[in-house]
Short mmCIF file of C-alpha atoms in Angstrom, two decimals:
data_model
loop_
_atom_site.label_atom_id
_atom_site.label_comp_id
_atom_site.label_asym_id
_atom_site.label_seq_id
_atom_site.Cartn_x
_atom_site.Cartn_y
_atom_site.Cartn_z
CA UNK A 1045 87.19 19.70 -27.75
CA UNK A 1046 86.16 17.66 -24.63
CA UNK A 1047 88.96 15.51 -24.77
CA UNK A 1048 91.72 18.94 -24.88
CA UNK A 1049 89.44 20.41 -22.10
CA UNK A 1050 89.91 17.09 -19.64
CA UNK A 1051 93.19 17.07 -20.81
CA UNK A 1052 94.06 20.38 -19.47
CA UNK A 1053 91.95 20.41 -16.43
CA UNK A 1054 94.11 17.71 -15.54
CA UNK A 1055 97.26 19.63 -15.71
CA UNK A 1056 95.97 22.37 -13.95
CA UNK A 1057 95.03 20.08 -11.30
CA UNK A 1058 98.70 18.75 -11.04
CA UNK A 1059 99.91 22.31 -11.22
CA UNK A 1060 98.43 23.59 -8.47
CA UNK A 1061 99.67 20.70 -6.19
CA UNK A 1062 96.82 18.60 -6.47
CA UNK A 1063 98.57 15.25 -6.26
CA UNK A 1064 100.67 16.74 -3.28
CA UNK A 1065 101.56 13.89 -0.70
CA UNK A 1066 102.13 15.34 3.58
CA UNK A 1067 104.71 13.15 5.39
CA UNK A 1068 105.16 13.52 8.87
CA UNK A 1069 108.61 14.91 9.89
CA UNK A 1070 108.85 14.18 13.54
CA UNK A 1071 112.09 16.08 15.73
CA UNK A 1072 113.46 14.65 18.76
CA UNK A 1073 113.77 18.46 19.89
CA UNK A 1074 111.92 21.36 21.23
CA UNK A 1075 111.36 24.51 19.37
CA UNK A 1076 115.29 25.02 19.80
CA UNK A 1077 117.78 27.88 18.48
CA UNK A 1078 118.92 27.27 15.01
CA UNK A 1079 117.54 23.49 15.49
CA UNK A 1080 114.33 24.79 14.88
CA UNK A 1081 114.42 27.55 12.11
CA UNK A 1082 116.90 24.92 10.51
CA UNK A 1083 114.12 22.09 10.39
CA UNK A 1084 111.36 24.51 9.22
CA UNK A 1085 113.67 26.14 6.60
CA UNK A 1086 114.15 22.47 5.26
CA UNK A 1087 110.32 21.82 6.01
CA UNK A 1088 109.78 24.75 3.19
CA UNK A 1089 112.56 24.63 1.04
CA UNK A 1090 111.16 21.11 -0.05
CA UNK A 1091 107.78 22.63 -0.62
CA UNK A 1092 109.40 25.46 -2.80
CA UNK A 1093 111.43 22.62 -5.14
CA UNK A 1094 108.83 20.50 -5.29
CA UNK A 1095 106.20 22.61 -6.26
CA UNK A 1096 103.87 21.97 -3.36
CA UNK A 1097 104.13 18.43 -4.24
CA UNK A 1098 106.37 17.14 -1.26
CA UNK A 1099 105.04 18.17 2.33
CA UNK A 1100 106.18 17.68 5.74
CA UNK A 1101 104.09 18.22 8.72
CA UNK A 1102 106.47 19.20 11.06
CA UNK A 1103 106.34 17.81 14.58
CA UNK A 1104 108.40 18.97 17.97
CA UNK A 1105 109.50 16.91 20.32
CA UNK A 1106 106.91 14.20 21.49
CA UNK A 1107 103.88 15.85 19.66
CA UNK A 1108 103.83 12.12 18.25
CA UNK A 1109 106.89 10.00 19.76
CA UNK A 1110 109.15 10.23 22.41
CA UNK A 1111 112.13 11.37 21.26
CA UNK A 1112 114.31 8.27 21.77
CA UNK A 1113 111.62 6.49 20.01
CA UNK A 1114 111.62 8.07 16.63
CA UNK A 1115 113.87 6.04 14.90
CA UNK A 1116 112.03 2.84 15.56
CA UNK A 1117 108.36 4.57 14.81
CA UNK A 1118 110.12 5.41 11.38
CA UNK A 1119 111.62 1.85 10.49
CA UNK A 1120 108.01 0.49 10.83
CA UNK A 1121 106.83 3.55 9.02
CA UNK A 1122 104.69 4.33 12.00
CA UNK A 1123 105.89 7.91 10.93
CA UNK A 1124 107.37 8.73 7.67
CA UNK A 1125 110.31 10.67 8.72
CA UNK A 1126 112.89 11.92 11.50
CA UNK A 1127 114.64 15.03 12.47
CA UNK A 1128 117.41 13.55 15.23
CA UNK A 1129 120.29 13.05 16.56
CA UNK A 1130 122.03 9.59 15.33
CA UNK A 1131 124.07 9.27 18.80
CA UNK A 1132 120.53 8.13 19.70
CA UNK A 1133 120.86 5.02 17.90
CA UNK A 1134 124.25 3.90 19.37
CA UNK A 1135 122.19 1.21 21.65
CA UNK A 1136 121.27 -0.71 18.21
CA UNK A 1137 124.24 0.55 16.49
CA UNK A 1138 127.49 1.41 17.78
CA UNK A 1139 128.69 2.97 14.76
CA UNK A 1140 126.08 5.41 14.49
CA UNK A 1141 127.10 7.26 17.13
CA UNK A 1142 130.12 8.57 14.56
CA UNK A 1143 127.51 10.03 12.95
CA UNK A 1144 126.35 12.58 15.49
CA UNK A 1145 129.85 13.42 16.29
CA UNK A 1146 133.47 12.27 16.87
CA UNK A 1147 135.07 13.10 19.74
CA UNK A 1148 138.32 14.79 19.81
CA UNK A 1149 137.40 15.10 15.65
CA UNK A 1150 138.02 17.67 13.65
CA UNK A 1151 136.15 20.77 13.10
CA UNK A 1152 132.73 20.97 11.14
CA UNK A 1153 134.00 21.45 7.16
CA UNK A 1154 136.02 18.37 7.62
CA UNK A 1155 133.49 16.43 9.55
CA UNK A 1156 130.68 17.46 6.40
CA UNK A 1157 134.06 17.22 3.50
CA UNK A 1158 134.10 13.66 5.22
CA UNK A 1159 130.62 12.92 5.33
CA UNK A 1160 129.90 13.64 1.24
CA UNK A 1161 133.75 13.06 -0.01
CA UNK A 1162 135.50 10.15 2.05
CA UNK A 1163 132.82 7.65 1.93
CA UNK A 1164 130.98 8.41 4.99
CA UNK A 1165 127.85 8.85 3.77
CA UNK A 1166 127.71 5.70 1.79
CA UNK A 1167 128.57 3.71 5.40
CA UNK A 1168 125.66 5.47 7.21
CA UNK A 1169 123.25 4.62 4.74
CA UNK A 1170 124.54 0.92 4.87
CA UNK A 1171 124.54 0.82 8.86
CA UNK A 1172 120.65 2.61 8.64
CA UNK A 1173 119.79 -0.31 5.25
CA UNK A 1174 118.59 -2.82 7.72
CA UNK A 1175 116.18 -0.72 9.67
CA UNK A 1176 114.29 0.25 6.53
CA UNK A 1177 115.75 3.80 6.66
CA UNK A 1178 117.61 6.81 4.18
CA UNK A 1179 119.74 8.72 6.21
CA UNK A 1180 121.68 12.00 5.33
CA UNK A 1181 123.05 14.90 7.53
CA UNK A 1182 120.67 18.05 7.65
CA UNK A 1183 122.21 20.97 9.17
CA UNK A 1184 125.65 20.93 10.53
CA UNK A 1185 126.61 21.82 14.23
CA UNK A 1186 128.99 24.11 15.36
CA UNK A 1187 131.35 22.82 18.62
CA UNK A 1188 129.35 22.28 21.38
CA UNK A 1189 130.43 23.48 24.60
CA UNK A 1190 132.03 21.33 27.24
CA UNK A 1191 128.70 21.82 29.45
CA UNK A 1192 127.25 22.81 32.79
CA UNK A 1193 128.78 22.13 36.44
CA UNK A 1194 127.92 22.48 39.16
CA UNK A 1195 130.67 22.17 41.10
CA UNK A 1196 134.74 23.44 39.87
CA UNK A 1197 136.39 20.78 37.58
CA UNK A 1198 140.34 20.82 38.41
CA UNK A 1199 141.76 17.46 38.12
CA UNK A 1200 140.28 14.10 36.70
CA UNK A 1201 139.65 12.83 39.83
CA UNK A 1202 137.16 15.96 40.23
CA UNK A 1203 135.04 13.70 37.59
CA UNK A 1204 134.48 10.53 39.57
CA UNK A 1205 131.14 10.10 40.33
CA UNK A 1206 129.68 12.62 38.85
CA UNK A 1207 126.19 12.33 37.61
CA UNK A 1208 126.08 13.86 33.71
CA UNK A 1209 123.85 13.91 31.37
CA UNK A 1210 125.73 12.97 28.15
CA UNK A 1211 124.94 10.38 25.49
CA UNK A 1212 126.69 8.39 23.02
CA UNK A 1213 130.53 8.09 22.52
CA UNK A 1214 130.85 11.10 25.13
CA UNK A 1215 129.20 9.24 27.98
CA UNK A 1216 131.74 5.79 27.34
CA UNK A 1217 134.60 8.10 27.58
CA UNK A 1218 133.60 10.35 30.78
CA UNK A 1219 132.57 6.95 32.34
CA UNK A 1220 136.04 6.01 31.71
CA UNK A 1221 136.92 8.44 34.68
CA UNK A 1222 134.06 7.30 36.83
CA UNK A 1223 131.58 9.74 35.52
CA UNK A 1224 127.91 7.94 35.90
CA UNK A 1225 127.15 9.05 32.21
CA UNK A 1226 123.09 8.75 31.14
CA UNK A 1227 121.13 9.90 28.24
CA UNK A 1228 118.17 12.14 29.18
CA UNK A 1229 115.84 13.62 26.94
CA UNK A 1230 116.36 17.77 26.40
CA UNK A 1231 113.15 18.95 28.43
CA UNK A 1232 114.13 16.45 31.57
CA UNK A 1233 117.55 18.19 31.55
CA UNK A 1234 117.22 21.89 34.10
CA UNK A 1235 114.66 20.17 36.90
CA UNK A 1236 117.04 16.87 37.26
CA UNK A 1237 119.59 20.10 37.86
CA UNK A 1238 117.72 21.42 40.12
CA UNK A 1239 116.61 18.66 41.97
CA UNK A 1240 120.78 17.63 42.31
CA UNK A 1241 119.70 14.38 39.99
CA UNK A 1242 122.48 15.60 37.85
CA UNK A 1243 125.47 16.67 38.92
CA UNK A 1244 126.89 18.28 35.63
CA UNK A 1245 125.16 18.08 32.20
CA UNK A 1246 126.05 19.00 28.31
CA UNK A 1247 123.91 19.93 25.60
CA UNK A 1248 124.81 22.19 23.09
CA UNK A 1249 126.57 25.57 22.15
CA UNK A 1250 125.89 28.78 24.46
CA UNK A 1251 123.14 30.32 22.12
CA UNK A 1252 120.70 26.47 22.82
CA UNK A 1253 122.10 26.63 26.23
CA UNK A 1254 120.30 29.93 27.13
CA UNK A 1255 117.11 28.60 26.52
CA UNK A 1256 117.42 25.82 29.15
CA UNK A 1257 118.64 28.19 31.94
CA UNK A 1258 121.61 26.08 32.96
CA UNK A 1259 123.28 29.46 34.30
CA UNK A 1260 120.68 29.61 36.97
CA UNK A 1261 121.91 26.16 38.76
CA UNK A 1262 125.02 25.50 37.33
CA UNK A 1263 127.74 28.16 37.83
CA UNK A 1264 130.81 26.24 35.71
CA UNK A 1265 130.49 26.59 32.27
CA UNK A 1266 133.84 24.68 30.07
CA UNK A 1267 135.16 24.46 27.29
CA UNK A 1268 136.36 23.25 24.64
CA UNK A 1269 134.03 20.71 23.31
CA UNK A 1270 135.97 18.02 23.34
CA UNK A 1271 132.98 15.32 22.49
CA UNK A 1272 131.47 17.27 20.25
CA UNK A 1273 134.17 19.69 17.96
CA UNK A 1274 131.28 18.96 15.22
CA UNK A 1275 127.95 17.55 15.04
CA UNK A 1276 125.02 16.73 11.98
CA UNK A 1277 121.38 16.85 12.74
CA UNK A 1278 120.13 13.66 10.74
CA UNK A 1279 117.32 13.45 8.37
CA UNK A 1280 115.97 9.99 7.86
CA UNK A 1281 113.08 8.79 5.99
CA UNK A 1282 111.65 5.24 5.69
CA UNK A 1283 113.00 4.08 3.06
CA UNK A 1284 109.42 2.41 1.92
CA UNK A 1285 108.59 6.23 1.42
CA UNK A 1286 111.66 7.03 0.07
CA UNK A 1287 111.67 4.75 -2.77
CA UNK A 1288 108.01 6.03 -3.38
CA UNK A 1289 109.27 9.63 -4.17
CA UNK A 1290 110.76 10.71 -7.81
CA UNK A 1291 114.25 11.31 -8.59
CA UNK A 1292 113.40 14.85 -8.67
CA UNK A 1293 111.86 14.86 -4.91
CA UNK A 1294 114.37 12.98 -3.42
CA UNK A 1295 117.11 15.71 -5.10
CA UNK A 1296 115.00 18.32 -3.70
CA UNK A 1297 115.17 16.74 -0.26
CA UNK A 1298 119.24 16.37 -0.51
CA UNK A 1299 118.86 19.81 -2.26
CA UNK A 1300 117.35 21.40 1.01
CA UNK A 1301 119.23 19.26 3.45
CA UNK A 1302 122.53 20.66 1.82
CA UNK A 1303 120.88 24.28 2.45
CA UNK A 1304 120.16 23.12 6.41
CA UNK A 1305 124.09 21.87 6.80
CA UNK A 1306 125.00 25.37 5.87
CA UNK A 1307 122.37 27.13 7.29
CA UNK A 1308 122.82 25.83 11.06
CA UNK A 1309 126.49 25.92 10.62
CA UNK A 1310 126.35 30.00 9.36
CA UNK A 1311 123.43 30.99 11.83
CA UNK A 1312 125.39 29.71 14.94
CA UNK A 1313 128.73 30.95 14.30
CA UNK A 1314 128.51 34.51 15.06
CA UNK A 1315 125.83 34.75 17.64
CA UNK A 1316 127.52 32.81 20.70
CA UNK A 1317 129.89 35.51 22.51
CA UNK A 1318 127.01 37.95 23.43
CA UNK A 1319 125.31 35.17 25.33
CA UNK A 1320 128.71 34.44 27.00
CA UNK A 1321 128.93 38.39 28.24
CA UNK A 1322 125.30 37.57 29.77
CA UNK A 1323 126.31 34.12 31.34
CA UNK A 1324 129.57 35.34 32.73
CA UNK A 1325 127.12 38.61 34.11
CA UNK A 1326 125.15 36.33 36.14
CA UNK A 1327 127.90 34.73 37.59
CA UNK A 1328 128.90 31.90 35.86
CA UNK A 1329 132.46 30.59 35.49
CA UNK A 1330 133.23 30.31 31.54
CA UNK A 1331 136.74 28.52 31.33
CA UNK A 1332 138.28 26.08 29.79
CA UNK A 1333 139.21 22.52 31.10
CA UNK A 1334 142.60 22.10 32.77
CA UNK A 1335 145.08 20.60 30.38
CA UNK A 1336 145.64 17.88 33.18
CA UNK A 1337 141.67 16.77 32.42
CA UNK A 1338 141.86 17.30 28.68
CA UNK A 1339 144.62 14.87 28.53
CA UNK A 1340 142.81 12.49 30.58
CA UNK A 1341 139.42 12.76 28.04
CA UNK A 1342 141.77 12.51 25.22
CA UNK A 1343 143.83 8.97 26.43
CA UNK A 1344 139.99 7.70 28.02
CA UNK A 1345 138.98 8.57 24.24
CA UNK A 1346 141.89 6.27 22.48
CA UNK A 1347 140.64 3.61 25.14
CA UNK A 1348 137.02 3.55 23.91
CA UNK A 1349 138.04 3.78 20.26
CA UNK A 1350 140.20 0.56 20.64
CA UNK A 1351 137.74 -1.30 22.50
CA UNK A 1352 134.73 -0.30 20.13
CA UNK A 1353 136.55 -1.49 17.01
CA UNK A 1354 137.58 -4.22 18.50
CA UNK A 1355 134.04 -5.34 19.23
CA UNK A 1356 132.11 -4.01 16.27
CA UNK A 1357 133.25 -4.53 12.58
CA UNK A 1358 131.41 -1.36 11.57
CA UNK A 1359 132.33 0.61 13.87
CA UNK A 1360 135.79 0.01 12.97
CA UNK A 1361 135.33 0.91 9.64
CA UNK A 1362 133.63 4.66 9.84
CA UNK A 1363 136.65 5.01 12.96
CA UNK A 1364 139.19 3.88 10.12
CA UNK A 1365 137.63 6.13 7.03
CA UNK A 1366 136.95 9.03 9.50
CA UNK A 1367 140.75 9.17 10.56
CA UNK A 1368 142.17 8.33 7.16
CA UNK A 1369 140.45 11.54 5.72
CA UNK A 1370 140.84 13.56 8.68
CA UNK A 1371 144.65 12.91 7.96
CA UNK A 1372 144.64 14.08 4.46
CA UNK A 1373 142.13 17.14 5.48
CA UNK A 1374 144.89 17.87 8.59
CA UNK A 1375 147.80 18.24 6.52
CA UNK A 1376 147.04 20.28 4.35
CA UNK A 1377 145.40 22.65 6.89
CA UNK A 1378 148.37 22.61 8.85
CA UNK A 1379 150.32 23.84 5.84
CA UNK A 1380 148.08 26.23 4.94
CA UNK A 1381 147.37 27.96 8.62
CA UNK A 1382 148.39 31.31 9.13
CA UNK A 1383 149.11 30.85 12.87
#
């Protein structure tokens, strides 16, 4: 009788999440449109699959690193996990910047199709193997606007010397055109504005760009976005920790971070051209870039390609995979469009 008694005291203990284990989830963002409600649907989605077993204390930007610093704090296992941006890792790892976006790409299904069907996920979690870290895309990002100017954009030559924020693959390419490209961290972004440190900046899509209040000093608002038609949010998770977890948690992890790709992608989609109609009411200038300037983005793009491949083997082999499926994906779109 005493033995069936500890026996099932036991059980109820595990039931009720007794042996639950809290990781820290830190995000290299503020409490952001869709960014947010994305992370924290993830944050209890996990919970839910788990049975209370898998936690994440969710952290925004710098309530434990500095955003630019999250990816090393995790390696060490410092912190457990990290809600970013993988453009942020470019400095250690050129290739990873493919992995926040592709410039002049193609459009979010066939970045994600990509991602989990033409191999790409298997070469981000071989670039992130070294640094003791599981990555995996965890909510997928609509195009991103062209972002914020203050002054009109009409030729190429209008870029030169232009001060822009813009990280990653973006910044090589707009540098190609004499653009003094820099990486600044989201909160930093409206008083450099204001204070003319920038000259021009980009960030995201007009719903997260209504938050900053980049229509109150920047009056040029373009389009398209050219270096970023499609974007993930990353989940990554020392792999130390990682390895600790159960087949079933780490499933219910992948589980919730498929839920986030199609979450952030369906939440943004519709609720962008009401905040245009407010933006262009205040007085800002929502247009397009000249074709002239597109072109020029598009060969400075090529340029950067070439020259990145030709210096990093990896690189050259997510820029290889990446257009070898985006082929396959393109032609049968183009077959298929109604236009």
């Amino acid at each position: 009788m005493k033995t069936t008694y500890m026996l099932a005291t036991v059980a109820a203990l595990a039931a009720t999440g007794a042996t639950a284990e809290t990781f820290t989830l830190q995000s290299a963002f503020g409490g952001l449109p869709v960014l947010d409600p994305t992370a924290k649907r993830f944050v209890a989605n996990v919970s839910a699959l788990t049975g209370g077993e898998v936690e994440f204390n969710y952290l925004l930007a710098g309530e434990m690193s500095p955003p630019f610093e999250i990816f090393d704090n995790v390696s060490v296992g410092a912190i457990d996990a990290g809600w970013s941006f993988a453009a942020y890792a470019s400095g250690k790892e050129p290739a990873a910047a493919l992995f926040g976006s592709v410039p002049f790409g193609g459009d979010p299904l066939s970045y994600i199709s990509w991602l989990n069907h033409g191999g790409g996920l298997e070469l981000w979690r071989e670039i992130y193997a070294p640094y003791n870290l599981v990555p995996m895309s965890c909510g997928v990002i609509l195009s991103e606007a062209g972002g914020w100017y203050t002054k009109e954009i009409n030729t190429p030559e209008d870029l030169q010397g232009l001060n822009i924020r813009i990280g990653g693959l973006g910044g090589d390419i707009l540098a190609k055109l004499g653009a003094n490209a820099m990486s600044l961290p989201t909160g930093e972004i409206s008083t450099s504005l204001e204070t003319g440190r920038l000259d021009a900046t980009e960030l995201s899509f007009p719903l997260v760009d209504k938050l900053l209040g980049f229509d109150k000093v920047a009056k040029n608002y373009y389009f398209p976005g050219w270096h970023q038609p499609a974007g993930f949010i990353e989940f990554y998770m020392n792999k130390d920790k990682w390895d600790g977890l159960t087949d079933g948690q780490r499933t219910a992890i992948e589980v919730s971070c498929s839920d986030a790709n199609l979450y952030a992608l369906g939440s943004a989609a519709g609720a962008q051209s009401e905040v245009l109609e407010g933006f262009r009411a205040n007085g800002v200038n929502v247009a397009r870039l000249p074709d002239s300037v597109m072109e020029a983005l598009r060969a400075a793009a090529d340029e950067v390609y070439a020259e990145k491949s030709a210096e990093d083997e990896m690189f050259k082999r997510v820029i290889d995979s990446y257009r070898a499926y985006a082929a396959n994906y393109r032609e049968y779109q183009d077959l298929t469009d109604l236009n």
